[in-house]
């Protein structure tokens, strides 16, 4: 027999008595049943606060948000990230009026937000600032665009300056450097044959297509290299120009960490996959960002996206649904390396 779903609003009797209400959708609470009274829900005033307009309106006309994206890719680097549209025009012209929710193209990214996300909480409490549904998934890009649209020209120029500075810093750290084609293929083959077979956290065919098209994620690719250095032969390490397996793993780890710290990757699923693979890096007992650290980041991001909730999978395509399930269960079971390290320490 299915269990009744508890409601989030107390009945009037329990509310007046300031006691816990165990009312379900179709079953009165125990307090009302014992007292022989009718169990009526109170009308909650939560979320009924006056909503302020997100953007200032002009007399006789309204401004719509230009179509935006979540991030700006770095110049000179081929990436899967979508370019950020310019929100403030220096010539004083107003942006063209566009719908608040433009349809995503075949290459567009749909943001997914779980219950623990701050954005989800704000929408549920204060409503959709654009009107309509309270579904948070179509809103993430447009809220980001609304924020940038209100900053003005000088602030937008400062953001662009910081973007260029970050790009130069990442290039200086070698974050976008890649091994030779032969070495890269050897590392990928090693990863697919050993690590991916045990931890199926990504779609192999989809990743290879993105790699061939030049739209791959540098963060994920370097994380894959980290995992591959654990299993590859010594000849692959030598051909890559590294003095030892440790030096190779450290190099790929520093590149991946630089990209993660800079917030370069905007695809949350890719970031979860990459941080999960970064658990392969372990530098000893004094290392603060050890495998448990990266596993914790994967867990937190996965829960923020709602990978642990069945309702998050409703609107996904079949391929994405299977990938999300595999990724969540791999995270739930836990990466083998932190467990092995803990076991060795306990022994």
Coordinates of C-alpha atoms in Angstrom, one line a residue:
X1 CA 0.0 0.0 0.0
X2 CA 1.6 3.3 -1.0
X3 CA 2.5 5.7 1.8
X4 CA 0.8 9.0 2.1
X5 CA 2.8 12.1 1.1
X6 CA 3.1 14.5 4.0
X7 CA 2.1 18.1 3.4
X8 CA 4.4 21.1 4.1
X9 CA 1.6 23.3 5.6
X10 CA 0.2 22.7 9.1
X11 CA -3.6 22.5 9.7
X12 CA -5.3 25.3 11.5
X13 CA -5.7 23.4 14.8
X14 CA -2.0 22.4 15.0
X15 CA -1.0 25.9 13.9
X16 CA -2.9 27.5 16.7
X17 CA -1.6 25.0 19.2
X18 CA 2.0 25.4 17.9
X19 CA 2.4 21.6 17.6
X20 CA 3.8 19.4 14.9
X21 CA 1.2 18.4 12.2
X22 CA 1.4 15.0 10.6
X23 CA -1.4 15.6 8.1
X24 CA -1.0 13.9 4.6
X25 CA -2.6 14.8 1.4
X26 CA -5.7 12.6 2.0
X27 CA -5.5 11.8 5.7
X28 CA -6.3 14.2 8.5
X29 CA -3.7 14.7 11.2
X30 CA -3.8 12.6 14.4
X31 CA -4.5 15.7 16.6
X32 CA -7.7 16.5 14.7
X33 CA -8.8 12.9 14.6
X34 CA -8.3 12.5 18.4
X35 CA -10.2 15.8 19.0
X36 CA -12.9 15.0 16.5
X37 CA -12.4 18.2 14.7
X38 CA -12.2 18.9 11.0
X39 CA -8.6 19.1 9.7
X40 CA -8.4 22.3 7.6
X41 CA -5.2 23.6 6.1
X42 CA -4.2 27.2 6.8
X43 CA -3.6 29.6 3.9
X44 CA 0.2 30.2 3.8
X45 CA 1.4 33.7 3.0
X46 CA 4.8 32.4 2.1
X47 CA 5.9 33.6 -1.3
X48 CA 3.2 36.3 -1.4
X49 CA 5.5 39.2 -0.9
X50 CA 5.4 42.0 -3.4
X51 CA 7.7 41.2 -6.3
X52 CA 9.9 44.1 -7.5
X53 CA 10.7 44.4 -11.2
X54 CA 14.0 42.9 -12.1
X55 CA 14.8 45.5 -14.8
X56 CA 13.8 49.2 -14.7
X57 CA 11.0 50.0 -17.1
X58 CA 10.8 53.0 -19.4
X59 CA 7.7 55.1 -20.1
X60 CA 5.5 53.7 -22.7
X61 CA 7.8 50.7 -23.5
X62 CA 9.4 47.8 -21.8
X63 CA 12.8 46.2 -22.3
X64 CA 13.3 42.5 -22.9
X65 CA 16.5 40.7 -22.2
X66 CA 18.9 39.9 -25.0
X67 CA 19.7 36.3 -25.6
X68 CA 22.6 35.4 -23.4
X69 CA 24.9 32.6 -22.4
X70 CA 26.4 31.6 -19.1
X71 CA 30.1 32.1 -19.8
X72 CA 32.7 33.5 -22.0
X73 CA 35.2 31.2 -23.7
X74 CA 38.8 32.2 -23.7
X75 CA 40.3 33.5 -26.9
X76 CA 42.5 31.2 -29.0
X77 CA 41.0 28.1 -27.4
X78 CA 38.5 25.8 -29.0
X79 CA 35.9 24.9 -26.4
X80 CA 32.4 23.6 -26.1
X81 CA 31.5 26.8 -24.1
X82 CA 29.0 29.2 -25.7
X83 CA 30.2 32.8 -26.3
X84 CA 28.8 35.5 -24.1
X85 CA 26.7 38.0 -25.9
X86 CA 27.4 41.7 -25.3
X87 CA 24.7 43.1 -23.0
X88 CA 25.7 46.8 -22.9
X89 CA 26.3 48.7 -26.1
X90 CA 28.7 51.6 -26.0
X91 CA 27.0 53.4 -28.9
X92 CA 23.9 54.0 -26.8
X93 CA 21.6 51.9 -29.0
X94 CA 19.0 49.8 -27.3
X95 CA 19.2 46.0 -27.7
X96 CA 16.7 44.5 -30.0
X97 CA 13.6 43.1 -28.3
X98 CA 13.8 39.4 -28.0
X99 CA 11.6 36.8 -26.2
X100 CA 12.6 36.1 -22.6
X101 CA 12.9 32.4 -23.3
X102 CA 14.4 31.9 -26.8
X103 CA 14.4 28.3 -28.0
X104 CA 17.7 26.5 -27.6
X105 CA 19.3 25.3 -30.8
X106 CA 20.7 21.8 -31.4
X107 CA 24.0 22.8 -29.8
X108 CA 22.4 24.8 -27.0
X109 CA 22.8 23.8 -23.3
X110 CA 19.9 23.4 -21.0
X111 CA 20.7 24.2 -17.4
X112 CA 19.5 21.7 -14.8
X113 CA 18.9 22.9 -11.2
X114 CA 18.1 20.7 -8.2
X115 CA 16.1 21.4 -5.1
X116 CA 19.2 22.4 -3.1
X117 CA 20.1 25.1 -5.5
X118 CA 19.8 28.7 -4.3
X119 CA 18.1 29.6 -7.6
X120 CA 15.5 27.0 -7.0
X121 CA 14.8 28.4 -3.5
X122 CA 14.4 31.9 -4.7
X123 CA 12.0 31.0 -7.5
X124 CA 9.9 28.9 -5.2
X125 CA 9.7 31.7 -2.6
X126 CA 9.4 34.8 -4.8
X127 CA 8.1 33.5 -8.1
X128 CA 9.4 33.9 -11.6
X129 CA 10.5 37.5 -12.2
X130 CA 9.7 37.1 -15.9
X131 CA 6.2 35.7 -15.2
X132 CA 4.8 32.3 -16.0
X133 CA 6.0 29.0 -14.7
X134 CA 8.2 28.6 -11.6
X135 CA 10.4 26.0 -13.3
X136 CA 13.9 27.3 -12.7
X137 CA 15.6 25.5 -15.6
X138 CA 14.8 28.0 -18.4
X139 CA 15.7 30.9 -16.1
X140 CA 19.4 30.5 -15.3
X141 CA 20.8 32.1 -18.5
X142 CA 18.3 34.9 -18.5
X143 CA 18.8 35.9 -14.8
X144 CA 22.5 36.0 -15.6
X145 CA 21.8 38.2 -18.6
X146 CA 19.6 40.5 -16.5
X147 CA 22.4 41.0 -14.0
X148 CA 24.9 41.9 -16.7
X149 CA 22.4 44.2 -18.5
X150 CA 22.1 46.4 -15.4
X151 CA 25.9 46.8 -14.9
X152 CA 26.5 49.4 -17.5
X153 CA 29.4 50.0 -19.9
X154 CA 32.3 50.5 -17.5
X155 CA 31.6 47.4 -15.5
X156 CA 31.1 45.3 -18.6
X157 CA 34.5 46.6 -19.8
X158 CA 36.1 45.6 -16.5
X159 CA 34.6 42.1 -16.9
X160 CA 36.1 41.8 -20.3
X161 CA 39.5 42.9 -19.0
X162 CA 39.3 40.3 -16.3
X163 CA 38.4 37.7 -18.9
X164 CA 41.4 38.5 -21.0
X165 CA 43.6 38.5 -17.9
X166 CA 42.4 35.1 -16.9
X167 CA 42.9 33.8 -20.4
X168 CA 46.5 35.0 -20.3
X169 CA 47.1 33.5 -16.9
X170 CA 45.8 30.1 -18.0
X171 CA 47.9 30.2 -21.1
X172 CA 50.9 31.1 -19.1
X173 CA 50.3 28.1 -16.8
X174 CA 50.0 25.8 -19.8
X175 CA 46.5 24.9 -19.0
X176 CA 45.7 24.5 -22.7
X177 CA 48.8 22.6 -23.7
X178 CA 48.2 19.1 -25.0
X179 CA 50.5 16.1 -25.6
X180 CA 51.2 14.9 -29.1
X181 CA 48.5 13.2 -31.1
X182 CA 50.1 9.7 -30.6
X183 CA 50.5 10.2 -26.9
X184 CA 47.0 11.5 -26.5
X185 CA 45.6 8.6 -28.3
X186 CA 47.6 6.1 -26.2
X187 CA 46.3 7.8 -23.0
X188 CA 42.7 7.8 -24.2
X189 CA 42.9 4.1 -25.1
X190 CA 44.3 3.3 -21.7
X191 CA 41.5 5.3 -20.0
X192 CA 38.7 3.6 -22.1
X193 CA 40.1 0.1 -21.5
X194 CA 40.8 0.4 -17.8
X195 CA 39.2 3.4 -15.9
X196 CA 36.0 3.9 -18.0
X197 CA 35.3 0.1 -17.9
X198 CA 35.2 0.3 -14.1
X199 CA 33.8 3.8 -13.7
X200 CA 31.4 4.5 -16.6
X201 CA 30.8 8.1 -15.9
X202 CA 30.8 9.5 -19.5
X203 CA 29.5 8.6 -22.9
X204 CA 32.5 7.4 -25.0
X205 CA 31.0 8.0 -28.4
X206 CA 29.8 11.5 -27.5
X207 CA 33.1 12.4 -26.1
X208 CA 35.0 11.2 -29.1
X209 CA 32.7 13.2 -31.4
X210 CA 33.4 16.4 -29.4
X211 CA 37.1 15.6 -29.5
X212 CA 37.0 15.2 -33.3
X213 CA 35.0 18.4 -33.8
X214 CA 37.4 20.4 -31.5
X215 CA 34.6 21.2 -29.1
X216 CA 35.9 19.2 -26.2
X217 CA 36.4 20.3 -22.6
X218 CA 40.0 20.9 -21.6
X219 CA 39.1 20.3 -18.0
X220 CA 37.6 16.9 -18.7
X221 CA 40.4 15.9 -21.1
X222 CA 43.1 16.7 -18.5
X223 CA 41.2 14.8 -15.9
X224 CA 41.0 11.8 -18.2
X225 CA 44.8 12.1 -18.7
X226 CA 45.2 12.0 -14.9
X227 CA 43.3 8.7 -14.7
X228 CA 45.2 7.3 -17.7
X229 CA 48.6 7.9 -16.1
X230 CA 47.7 5.5 -13.4
X231 CA 47.3 2.6 -15.8
X232 CA 49.4 3.4 -18.9
X233 CA 52.7 1.7 -19.6
X234 CA 56.1 3.4 -18.9
X235 CA 56.8 3.8 -22.6
X236 CA 53.8 6.1 -22.9
X237 CA 55.1 8.2 -20.1
X238 CA 58.5 8.4 -21.7
X239 CA 57.2 9.2 -25.1
X240 CA 55.2 12.1 -23.6
X241 CA 58.5 13.6 -22.3
X242 CA 57.9 13.1 -18.6
X243 CA 60.7 11.8 -16.3
X244 CA 58.3 9.7 -14.2
X245 CA 54.7 8.7 -13.8
X246 CA 54.4 11.1 -10.9
X247 CA 55.6 14.0 -13.0
X248 CA 53.0 13.2 -15.7
X249 CA 50.2 12.9 -13.3
X250 CA 51.2 16.2 -11.5
X251 CA 51.4 18.1 -14.8
X252 CA 47.9 17.0 -15.9
X253 CA 46.5 17.6 -12.4
X254 CA 47.8 21.2 -12.3
X255 CA 46.3 22.0 -15.7
X256 CA 43.0 20.6 -14.7
X257 CA 43.1 22.4 -11.3
X258 CA 43.9 25.7 -12.9
X259 CA 40.9 25.4 -15.3
X260 CA 38.6 24.4 -12.4
X261 CA 39.8 27.2 -10.1
X262 CA 39.3 29.8 -12.9
X263 CA 35.7 28.5 -13.5
X264 CA 36.5 27.9 -17.1
X265 CA 34.1 25.0 -17.6
X266 CA 30.4 26.0 -17.5
X267 CA 28.9 22.6 -18.1
X268 CA 28.0 21.3 -14.7
X269 CA 27.9 17.6 -15.8
X270 CA 31.3 17.9 -17.3
X271 CA 32.6 19.5 -14.2
X272 CA 31.2 16.7 -12.1
X273 CA 32.9 14.1 -14.4
X274 CA 36.2 15.9 -14.2
X275 CA 36.3 16.4 -10.5
X276 CA 35.4 12.8 -10.0
X277 CA 38.3 11.7 -12.2
X278 CA 40.6 14.1 -10.3
X279 CA 40.2 11.8 -7.4
X280 CA 43.0 9.8 -9.0
X281 CA 45.4 12.4 -7.8
X282 CA 46.9 11.8 -4.4
X283 CA 50.1 13.6 -3.2
X284 CA 50.5 12.3 0.3
X285 CA 49.1 12.8 3.8
X286 CA 49.8 16.6 3.8
X287 CA 47.8 17.2 0.6
X288 CA 44.7 19.2 1.5
X289 CA 43.0 18.8 -1.9
X290 CA 43.1 15.0 -1.7
X291 CA 40.8 12.5 -3.4
X292 CA 38.2 13.0 -0.7
X293 CA 38.2 16.7 -1.5
X294 CA 37.4 16.2 -5.1
X295 CA 34.9 13.5 -4.4
X296 CA 33.1 15.9 -2.0
X297 CA 32.9 18.5 -4.8
X298 CA 31.4 15.9 -7.1
X299 CA 28.8 14.9 -4.5
X300 CA 27.8 18.5 -3.8
X301 CA 27.4 19.5 -7.4
X302 CA 25.5 16.3 -8.2
X303 CA 23.0 17.0 -5.4
X304 CA 22.7 20.6 -6.5
X305 CA 21.6 19.4 -9.9
X306 CA 19.3 16.8 -8.4
X307 CA 21.0 13.7 -9.7
X308 CA 19.8 11.9 -6.6
X309 CA 16.1 12.7 -7.3
X310 CA 13.9 10.8 -9.8
X311 CA 11.9 13.9 -10.8
X312 CA 15.1 15.5 -12.2
X313 CA 15.2 12.9 -15.0
X314 CA 11.7 13.5 -16.4
X315 CA 12.6 16.0 -19.1
X316 CA 15.9 14.4 -20.1
X317 CA 16.5 12.5 -23.3
X318 CA 17.1 8.8 -22.9
X319 CA 20.9 9.1 -23.4
X320 CA 21.2 11.8 -20.8
X321 CA 19.0 9.9 -18.4
X322 CA 21.2 6.8 -18.6
X323 CA 24.4 8.9 -18.3
X324 CA 23.0 10.8 -15.2
X325 CA 22.1 7.5 -13.5
X326 CA 25.5 6.0 -14.1
X327 CA 27.2 9.1 -12.9
X328 CA 25.2 9.4 -9.8
X329 CA 25.6 5.8 -8.8
X330 CA 29.3 5.9 -9.3
X331 CA 29.4 9.0 -7.0
X332 CA 27.1 7.3 -4.5
X333 CA 29.2 4.1 -4.4
X334 CA 32.4 6.3 -4.1
X335 CA 35.6 6.5 -6.0
X336 CA 37.8 3.4 -5.3
X337 CA 41.0 5.5 -4.7
X338 CA 39.8 7.4 -1.6
X339 CA 38.6 4.1 -0.2
X340 CA 41.8 2.3 -0.9
X341 CA 43.8 5.2 0.7
X342 CA 41.6 5.1 3.8
X343 CA 42.0 1.4 4.0
X344 CA 45.8 1.6 3.9
X345 CA 45.8 4.2 6.6
X346 CA 43.6 2.1 8.8
X347 CA 45.8 -0.9 8.4

